[in-house]
């Protein structure tokens, strides 16, 4: 049994609790705030094939340091997780790495979709959290065209699987890339992959969800254009859910000047009015969840010129401190943070309840220093920010793990 003494709850009570465990220990939680183990519905832990960027030892340590005890991992690895055999091999690798890290992190896997492997979906349907569709090109090579989208949605409907979409329109991106082809400016990334590219794809995905009767999870929503469509779909009663990311909430396109290639991410960073719309949508309940979209690439990779520089940034360790710091500034409530990072993902993905907890120091400010983070890539787009609300320790699957 793990006995936790004097933990503070988000509604201001102080309580003792016991978590079932083979370990016998007492944690003095005086001054710490108690949260359930959080759920990050969107990470790229890079196994197999891209372990130089992250693996499940470093990824799990980063997740725990961020207060997460459950993560959903994406299929755009090398090779991608698009066959049953690869999915089960990946699970074996993950289990072995978590064992060697000594962290019983909970995880779920998304299954990837490409034209050649649709027939594999039914074999894995009970072992995946959903299928992931890339509508626009990003890390990996998994883009589906319209015909492929129809096929994937049709299968998802018959197998009762949730579909998660990376919603950026490939045709629109290709056209705009031609217009900007002479540009070597990182900031043109936001012009090439513009808000219209995101909205076109969201519109298409919602139409397919309506037609096939599929539950649709829209990953990393970043624009007011998408939010308007999602709001309408929700009002219509469609099972459409929206995720946004810490980088779209806390960074905007002005940071290209400072971060250069490190600011590149798909979908790209946006202007301030989109960012404001995301905050409003959190308030209004149009945004359901926050996924870190933790997508580590190494610093030297992010220094490459535009065209060769990979898109994506790490985030799992800083998401909760960013949100808790925003809560201190009264930009959102602690209840809302829990809704976005725990209650709502649990509901949407129908996860069983567990006993996991995280204890958070709500008082001591700490500066984000990339080199001190647990992620293998060892940098952060939030470098230098002073945040308050850093996890101290978790109990995951009955095991105490210090952050
Ligand atoms: O910026 C991104 N990076 N967007 C994605 O869709 C993929 C991710 C990655 O895996 O690096
Ligand atoms: Zn992603």
Short mmCIF file of C-alpha atoms and ligand atoms in Angstrom, two decimals:
data_model
loop_
_atom_site.label_atom_id
_atom_site.label_comp_id
_atom_site.label_asym_id
_atom_site.label_seq_id
_atom_site.Cartn_x
_atom_site.Cartn_y
_atom_site.Cartn_z
CA UNK A 1 0.00 0.00 0.00
CA UNK A 2 1.21 3.52 -0.74
CA UNK A 3 -0.10 5.96 1.86
CA UNK A 4 -0.30 9.57 0.82
CA UNK A 5 -0.61 12.07 3.65
CA UNK A 6 -1.95 15.61 3.58
CA UNK A 7 -2.43 16.03 -0.17
CA UNK A 8 -4.41 19.02 -1.31
CA UNK A 9 -7.25 18.47 -3.79
CA UNK A 10 -8.13 20.96 -6.51
CA UNK A 11 -11.17 22.07 -4.54
CA UNK A 12 -8.99 23.04 -1.61
CA UNK A 13 -9.50 20.08 0.75
CA UNK A 14 -6.57 18.36 2.45
CA UNK A 15 -6.78 14.57 2.54
CA UNK A 16 -4.98 11.29 3.19
CA UNK A 17 -5.39 8.43 0.75
CA UNK A 18 -4.02 4.96 0.10
CA UNK A 19 -3.22 3.53 -3.31
CA UNK A 20 -3.07 -0.21 -3.77
CA UNK A 21 0.51 -1.33 -4.34
CA UNK A 22 2.97 -4.10 -3.60
CA UNK A 23 5.26 -1.39 -2.23
CA UNK A 24 4.84 -0.27 1.37
CA UNK A 25 5.52 3.42 1.70
CA UNK A 26 4.24 6.70 3.01
CA UNK A 27 4.49 9.91 1.03
CA UNK A 28 4.32 13.21 2.87
CA UNK A 29 2.37 15.30 0.37
CA UNK A 30 2.19 18.45 2.48
CA UNK A 31 1.97 21.40 0.13
CA UNK A 32 1.48 19.21 -2.96
CA UNK A 33 -1.64 19.06 -5.09
CA UNK A 34 -3.25 15.77 -5.97
CA UNK A 35 -4.28 15.00 -9.55
CA UNK A 36 -5.23 11.74 -11.21
CA UNK A 37 -2.56 10.30 -13.56
CA UNK A 38 -3.05 12.37 -16.70
CA UNK A 39 -3.71 11.08 -20.22
CA UNK A 40 -1.73 12.34 -23.21
CA UNK A 41 -3.68 11.20 -26.26
CA UNK A 42 -0.98 12.15 -28.76
CA UNK A 43 2.74 11.31 -28.58
CA UNK A 44 5.45 10.14 -30.98
CA UNK A 45 7.85 7.97 -28.97
CA UNK A 46 9.63 6.94 -32.20
CA UNK A 47 9.91 3.16 -31.80
CA UNK A 48 10.77 1.48 -34.11
CA UNK A 49 13.30 3.09 -36.37
CA UNK A 50 13.71 6.58 -34.97
CA UNK A 51 15.09 5.70 -31.54
CA UNK A 52 17.83 8.28 -31.88
CA UNK A 53 15.08 10.88 -31.28
CA UNK A 54 13.22 9.08 -28.48
CA UNK A 55 12.60 5.60 -27.13
CA UNK A 56 10.25 4.28 -24.47
CA UNK A 57 12.84 4.61 -21.67
CA UNK A 58 13.35 8.32 -22.27
CA UNK A 59 9.78 8.84 -23.43
CA UNK A 60 8.34 7.18 -20.30
CA UNK A 61 10.59 9.27 -18.03
CA UNK A 62 9.47 12.39 -19.88
CA UNK A 63 5.80 11.37 -19.57
CA UNK A 64 6.12 10.81 -15.81
CA UNK A 65 8.01 14.08 -15.38
CA UNK A 66 5.06 15.74 -17.12
CA UNK A 67 2.46 14.11 -14.87
CA UNK A 68 1.17 11.65 -17.47
CA UNK A 69 0.62 7.98 -16.67
CA UNK A 70 -1.15 7.08 -19.94
CA UNK A 71 -0.03 7.96 -23.46
CA UNK A 72 -1.35 7.15 -26.95
CA UNK A 73 1.47 6.63 -29.45
CA UNK A 74 1.33 7.39 -33.16
CA UNK A 75 2.13 4.97 -36.02
CA UNK A 76 4.48 7.10 -38.17
CA UNK A 77 7.59 5.16 -37.28
CA UNK A 78 10.05 3.37 -39.58
CA UNK A 79 8.52 1.10 -40.68
CA UNK A 80 5.08 2.49 -39.87
CA UNK A 81 2.64 0.50 -37.74
CA UNK A 82 0.31 -0.49 -40.57
CA UNK A 83 0.35 -4.28 -40.28
CA UNK A 84 -0.73 -6.56 -37.46
CA UNK A 85 2.73 -8.09 -37.28
CA UNK A 86 4.41 -4.72 -36.90
CA UNK A 87 1.90 -3.60 -34.30
CA UNK A 88 2.52 -6.65 -32.12
CA UNK A 89 6.28 -6.37 -32.57
CA UNK A 90 6.05 -2.75 -31.54
CA UNK A 91 4.11 -3.70 -28.40
CA UNK A 92 6.80 -6.23 -27.49
CA UNK A 93 9.52 -3.63 -27.93
CA UNK A 94 7.62 -1.12 -25.83
CA UNK A 95 6.95 -3.61 -23.03
CA UNK A 96 10.63 -4.56 -22.93
CA UNK A 97 11.77 -0.93 -22.85
CA UNK A 98 9.29 0.03 -20.14
CA UNK A 99 10.45 -2.95 -18.10
CA UNK A 100 14.06 -1.93 -18.39
CA UNK A 101 13.14 1.65 -17.48
CA UNK A 102 11.22 0.32 -14.45
CA UNK A 103 8.18 2.43 -15.34
CA UNK A 104 4.84 0.66 -15.82
CA UNK A 105 3.53 3.48 -18.03
CA UNK A 106 0.11 2.80 -19.53
CA UNK A 107 -0.07 3.14 -23.26
CA UNK A 108 -2.32 2.67 -26.25
CA UNK A 109 -1.33 2.53 -29.90
CA UNK A 110 -2.86 4.06 -32.97
CA UNK A 111 -2.87 1.94 -36.11
CA UNK A 112 -1.64 3.62 -39.29
CA UNK A 113 -3.41 3.51 -42.62
CA UNK A 114 -1.91 3.24 -46.08
CA UNK A 115 -3.39 2.00 -49.33
CA UNK A 116 -1.85 -1.42 -49.22
CA UNK A 117 -2.81 -2.54 -45.73
CA UNK A 118 -6.49 -1.82 -45.11
CA UNK A 119 -7.14 -5.54 -44.75
CA UNK A 120 -4.98 -5.60 -41.62
CA UNK A 121 -7.26 -3.27 -39.69
CA UNK A 122 -9.80 -5.89 -38.65
CA UNK A 123 -7.02 -8.09 -37.23
CA UNK A 124 -5.90 -5.45 -34.74
CA UNK A 125 -9.19 -3.76 -33.94
CA UNK A 126 -9.25 -4.91 -30.31
CA UNK A 127 -5.65 -3.91 -29.68
CA UNK A 128 -5.62 -0.33 -30.93
CA UNK A 129 -7.14 2.89 -29.64
CA UNK A 130 -8.17 3.93 -33.14
CA UNK A 131 -6.84 4.41 -36.63
CA UNK A 132 -4.78 7.40 -37.60
CA UNK A 133 -5.15 9.04 -40.98
CA UNK A 134 -2.74 11.60 -42.38
CA UNK A 135 -4.63 13.78 -44.88
CA UNK A 136 -1.51 15.87 -45.53
CA UNK A 137 2.13 14.93 -45.67
CA UNK A 138 4.16 15.04 -42.45
CA UNK A 139 6.88 12.96 -40.76
CA UNK A 140 6.46 9.46 -42.27
CA UNK A 141 4.78 8.70 -45.54
CA UNK A 142 1.21 7.76 -44.72
CA UNK A 143 -1.02 10.15 -46.66
CA UNK A 144 -4.38 8.83 -47.89
CA UNK A 145 -6.09 10.27 -50.94
CA UNK A 146 -9.89 10.62 -51.22
CA UNK A 147 -10.43 7.05 -52.28
CA UNK A 148 -8.27 5.83 -49.42
CA UNK A 149 -10.17 8.04 -46.98
CA UNK A 150 -13.47 6.49 -48.05
CA UNK A 151 -12.05 3.01 -47.68
CA UNK A 152 -10.61 3.76 -44.23
CA UNK A 153 -13.82 5.34 -42.93
CA UNK A 154 -15.89 2.45 -44.30
CA UNK A 155 -13.71 -0.08 -42.46
CA UNK A 156 -13.67 2.01 -39.28
CA UNK A 157 -17.48 1.98 -39.37
CA UNK A 158 -17.74 -1.79 -39.71
CA UNK A 159 -15.05 -2.41 -37.06
CA UNK A 160 -16.43 0.25 -34.72
CA UNK A 161 -13.09 2.07 -34.55
CA UNK A 162 -12.49 5.71 -33.81
CA UNK A 163 -10.74 7.63 -36.60
CA UNK A 164 -8.13 10.24 -35.67
CA UNK A 165 -7.19 12.64 -38.44
CA UNK A 166 -4.22 14.83 -39.15
CA UNK A 167 -6.37 17.29 -41.04
CA UNK A 168 -4.37 19.28 -43.58
CA UNK A 169 -5.35 19.12 -47.24
CA UNK A 170 -2.53 17.59 -49.30
CA UNK A 171 -3.59 19.20 -52.60
CA UNK A 172 -3.83 22.67 -51.14
CA UNK A 173 -0.43 22.27 -49.45
CA UNK A 174 1.18 21.10 -52.71
CA UNK A 175 -0.28 24.08 -54.63
CA UNK A 176 0.88 26.58 -52.06
CA UNK A 177 4.31 24.98 -51.78
CA UNK A 178 4.75 25.75 -55.51
CA UNK A 179 3.89 29.39 -54.91
CA UNK A 180 6.46 29.62 -52.13
CA UNK A 181 9.02 27.40 -53.75
CA UNK A 182 11.72 30.06 -53.88
CA UNK A 183 11.37 30.78 -50.16
CA UNK A 184 13.89 29.53 -47.65
CA UNK A 185 12.17 31.28 -44.75
CA UNK A 186 10.98 28.97 -42.02
CA UNK A 187 8.04 31.31 -41.41
CA UNK A 188 6.60 30.57 -44.86
CA UNK A 189 5.73 27.16 -43.48
CA UNK A 190 2.69 28.86 -41.92
CA UNK A 191 1.80 30.38 -45.32
CA UNK A 192 2.17 27.15 -47.23
CA UNK A 193 0.15 25.08 -44.78
CA UNK A 194 -2.39 27.84 -44.28
CA UNK A 195 -5.62 27.84 -42.23
CA UNK A 196 -7.60 27.03 -45.37
CA UNK A 197 -5.59 23.80 -45.81
CA UNK A 198 -6.64 22.75 -42.31
CA UNK A 199 -10.27 23.79 -42.78
CA UNK A 200 -10.63 21.97 -46.12
CA UNK A 201 -9.43 18.75 -44.55
CA UNK A 202 -11.60 19.11 -41.44
CA UNK A 203 -14.63 19.72 -43.63
CA UNK A 204 -13.90 16.59 -45.63
CA UNK A 205 -13.29 14.47 -42.52
CA UNK A 206 -16.53 15.63 -40.89
CA UNK A 207 -18.49 14.85 -44.07
CA UNK A 208 -17.04 11.33 -44.07
CA UNK A 209 -17.75 10.87 -40.37
CA UNK A 210 -21.36 11.88 -41.00
CA UNK A 211 -21.70 9.63 -44.06
CA UNK A 212 -20.15 6.52 -42.51
CA UNK A 213 -21.32 7.09 -38.93
CA UNK A 214 -17.81 7.10 -37.50
CA UNK A 215 -16.47 8.69 -34.31
CA UNK A 216 -13.98 11.33 -35.42
CA UNK A 217 -11.11 12.74 -33.37
CA UNK A 218 -9.53 15.79 -34.96
CA UNK A 219 -5.91 16.05 -33.90
CA UNK A 220 -4.08 19.29 -33.19
CA UNK A 221 -6.76 21.81 -34.12
CA UNK A 222 -4.98 25.12 -34.67
CA UNK A 223 -7.30 27.57 -36.44
CA UNK A 224 -10.56 29.44 -35.93
CA UNK A 225 -11.60 28.08 -39.36
CA UNK A 226 -11.52 24.50 -38.09
CA UNK A 227 -13.22 25.46 -34.83
CA UNK A 228 -16.22 26.91 -36.66
CA UNK A 229 -16.71 23.64 -38.56
CA UNK A 230 -16.23 21.52 -35.45
CA UNK A 231 -18.70 23.61 -33.47
CA UNK A 232 -21.30 23.13 -36.20
CA UNK A 233 -20.68 19.38 -36.30
CA UNK A 234 -21.10 19.15 -32.54
CA UNK A 235 -24.29 21.17 -32.69
CA UNK A 236 -25.55 18.76 -35.32
CA UNK A 237 -24.94 15.98 -32.78
CA UNK A 238 -22.10 14.26 -34.62
CA UNK A 239 -19.53 12.40 -32.50
CA UNK A 240 -16.72 14.77 -33.46
CA UNK A 241 -14.01 15.57 -30.93
CA UNK A 242 -11.27 18.18 -31.04
CA UNK A 243 -7.76 18.18 -29.63
CA UNK A 244 -5.42 21.14 -29.46
CA UNK A 245 -1.78 21.30 -28.45
CA UNK A 246 0.34 23.25 -25.97
CA UNK A 247 2.36 24.79 -28.81
CA UNK A 248 -0.72 26.14 -30.55
CA UNK A 249 -1.96 27.53 -27.23
CA UNK A 250 1.31 29.03 -26.02
CA UNK A 251 3.31 29.86 -29.17
CA UNK A 252 2.37 31.81 -32.27
CA UNK A 253 4.01 32.55 -35.60
CA UNK A 254 6.04 35.45 -34.21
CA UNK A 255 8.43 32.92 -32.62
CA UNK A 256 10.01 31.92 -35.96
CA UNK A 257 12.37 34.87 -35.42
CA UNK A 258 13.69 33.28 -32.24
CA UNK A 259 13.24 29.55 -32.74
CA UNK A 260 13.90 29.28 -36.51
CA UNK A 261 13.61 25.60 -37.53
CA UNK A 262 12.62 24.64 -34.00
CA UNK A 263 9.32 26.43 -34.61
CA UNK A 264 8.43 24.12 -37.51
CA UNK A 265 5.53 21.86 -36.74
CA UNK A 266 2.56 20.39 -38.62
CA UNK A 267 0.05 21.92 -38.52
CA UNK A 268 2.11 25.09 -38.25
CA UNK A 269 2.07 27.81 -35.64
CA UNK A 270 -0.59 30.42 -36.34
CA UNK A 271 -1.34 34.08 -35.84
CA UNK A 272 -2.54 35.45 -32.52
CA UNK A 273 -6.22 35.57 -33.45
CA UNK A 274 -6.26 31.80 -34.05
CA UNK A 275 -4.59 31.32 -30.70
CA UNK A 276 -7.25 33.43 -29.04
CA UNK A 277 -9.95 31.40 -30.78
CA UNK A 278 -8.43 28.21 -29.33
CA UNK A 279 -8.58 29.64 -25.81
CA UNK A 280 -12.18 30.67 -26.37
CA UNK A 281 -12.98 27.18 -27.71
CA UNK A 282 -11.53 25.65 -24.55
CA UNK A 283 -13.79 27.91 -22.56
CA UNK A 284 -16.83 27.06 -24.75
CA UNK A 285 -16.24 23.30 -24.68
CA UNK A 286 -15.54 23.04 -28.43
CA UNK A 287 -12.03 21.78 -27.63
CA UNK A 288 -12.23 18.43 -25.85
CA UNK A 289 -8.65 17.52 -25.11
CA UNK A 290 -5.04 18.68 -25.09
CA UNK A 291 -2.51 16.36 -26.68
CA UNK A 292 1.14 17.31 -26.36
CA UNK A 293 1.89 16.01 -29.87
CA UNK A 294 5.30 15.32 -28.35
CA UNK A 295 7.30 14.92 -31.59
CA UNK A 296 10.99 15.03 -30.71
CA UNK A 297 13.68 15.70 -33.30
CA UNK A 298 17.31 16.29 -32.40
CA UNK A 299 18.71 19.84 -32.24
CA UNK A 300 21.05 19.32 -35.20
CA UNK A 301 18.12 18.06 -37.28
CA UNK A 302 16.14 21.19 -36.39
CA UNK A 303 19.03 23.37 -37.54
CA UNK A 304 18.73 22.20 -41.15
CA UNK A 305 17.46 24.69 -43.74
CA UNK A 306 13.80 24.82 -44.69
CA UNK A 307 12.98 21.76 -46.75
CA UNK A 308 15.39 19.49 -44.89
CA UNK A 309 14.33 20.43 -41.39
CA UNK A 310 11.88 17.96 -39.81
CA UNK A 311 8.60 19.24 -38.36
CA UNK A 312 7.61 18.64 -34.76
CA UNK A 313 8.62 19.65 -31.26
CA UNK A 314 8.80 17.98 -27.85
CA UNK A 315 6.12 18.89 -25.31
CA UNK A 316 5.05 16.21 -22.87
CA UNK A 317 7.11 17.55 -19.95
CA UNK A 318 6.00 21.13 -20.19
CA UNK A 319 2.28 20.83 -21.03
CA UNK A 320 1.01 20.58 -17.46
CA UNK A 321 3.33 23.28 -16.04
CA UNK A 322 2.26 25.59 -18.89
CA UNK A 323 -1.41 24.93 -18.14
CA UNK A 324 -0.98 25.31 -14.38
CA UNK A 325 0.92 28.55 -14.88
CA UNK A 326 -1.95 29.75 -17.09
CA UNK A 327 -4.35 28.76 -14.30
CA UNK A 328 -2.36 30.90 -11.84
CA UNK A 329 -2.86 33.76 -14.28
CA UNK A 330 -6.58 32.92 -14.26
CA UNK A 331 -6.65 32.05 -17.94
CA UNK A 332 -8.39 28.74 -17.17
CA UNK A 333 -9.48 26.80 -14.11
CA UNK A 334 -7.92 23.69 -12.55
CA UNK A 335 -11.21 21.90 -13.24
CA UNK A 336 -10.86 22.71 -16.93
CA UNK A 337 -7.28 21.41 -16.99
CA UNK A 338 -8.50 18.13 -15.53
CA UNK A 339 -11.36 18.00 -18.01
CA UNK A 340 -8.95 18.41 -20.95
CA UNK A 341 -6.17 16.12 -19.76
CA UNK A 342 -8.08 13.46 -17.87
CA UNK A 343 -11.89 13.33 -17.79
CA UNK A 344 -12.59 14.07 -21.42
CA UNK A 345 -9.93 11.78 -22.97
CA UNK A 346 -11.09 9.01 -20.62
CA UNK A 347 -14.66 9.52 -21.82
CA UNK A 348 -13.91 9.79 -25.55
CA UNK A 349 -11.59 6.80 -25.63
CA UNK A 350 -13.61 4.83 -23.08
CA UNK A 351 -10.66 4.09 -20.82
CA UNK A 352 -11.30 2.20 -17.58
CA UNK A 353 -10.71 4.01 -14.29
CA UNK A 354 -7.41 3.47 -12.56
CA UNK A 355 -5.72 4.44 -9.30
CA UNK A 356 -2.89 6.46 -10.82
CA UNK A 357 -2.10 9.76 -9.19
CA UNK A 358 0.31 12.62 -9.62
CA UNK A 359 1.45 15.01 -6.90
CA UNK A 360 2.31 18.49 -8.10
CA UNK A 361 4.34 21.27 -6.49
CA UNK A 362 2.14 24.30 -7.11
CA UNK A 363 4.52 26.79 -5.49
CA UNK A 364 8.09 26.54 -6.74
CA UNK A 365 8.82 28.32 -10.03
CA UNK A 366 11.26 26.58 -12.33
CA UNK A 367 12.80 27.72 -15.58
CA UNK A 368 12.43 25.43 -18.59
CA UNK A 369 15.92 24.23 -19.50
CA UNK A 370 15.93 21.85 -22.45
CA UNK A 371 19.14 20.16 -21.42
CA UNK A 372 17.60 19.20 -18.05
CA UNK A 373 14.51 17.57 -19.56
CA UNK A 374 14.12 13.79 -19.72
CA UNK A 375 13.28 13.66 -23.42
CA UNK A 376 16.16 12.38 -25.54
CA UNK A 377 16.06 15.43 -27.77
CA UNK A 378 16.91 17.65 -24.77
CA UNK A 379 15.46 20.93 -26.02
CA UNK A 380 12.19 22.75 -25.62
CA UNK A 381 10.40 25.42 -27.63
CA UNK A 382 9.57 26.93 -24.22
CA UNK A 383 13.24 27.27 -23.20
CA UNK A 384 13.68 30.02 -20.61
CA UNK A 385 10.03 30.29 -19.56
CA UNK A 386 9.50 30.37 -15.83
CA UNK A 387 6.66 28.00 -14.98
CA UNK A 388 5.00 27.05 -11.71
CA UNK A 389 3.27 23.69 -11.32
CA UNK A 390 5.83 20.91 -11.78
CA UNK A 391 5.00 17.29 -10.92
CA UNK A 392 7.00 15.79 -8.03
CA UNK A 393 6.06 12.11 -8.21
CA UNK A 394 3.43 9.75 -9.53
CA UNK A 395 1.93 6.42 -8.67
CA UNK A 396 1.44 4.53 -11.93
CA UNK A 397 0.01 1.04 -12.01
CA UNK A 398 0.66 0.73 -8.26
CA UNK A 399 4.27 1.86 -8.50
CA UNK A 400 5.83 5.00 -7.08
CA UNK A 401 7.97 6.89 -9.59
CA UNK A 402 9.73 10.12 -8.79
CA UNK A 403 9.57 12.84 -11.44
O1 LIG B 1 5.01 18.36 -36.78
C1 LIG B 1 4.70 17.18 -36.80
N1 LIG B 1 5.57 16.23 -36.40
N2 LIG B 1 3.49 16.83 -37.24
C2 LIG B 1 3.18 15.55 -37.48
O2 LIG B 1 2.12 15.30 -37.95
C3 LIG B 1 4.17 14.48 -37.23
C4 LIG B 1 5.14 14.89 -36.23
C5 LIG B 1 6.33 13.98 -36.18
O3 LIG B 1 6.13 12.77 -36.12
O4 LIG B 1 7.45 14.46 -36.19
ZN1 LIG B 2 1.47 14.12 -34.06
#
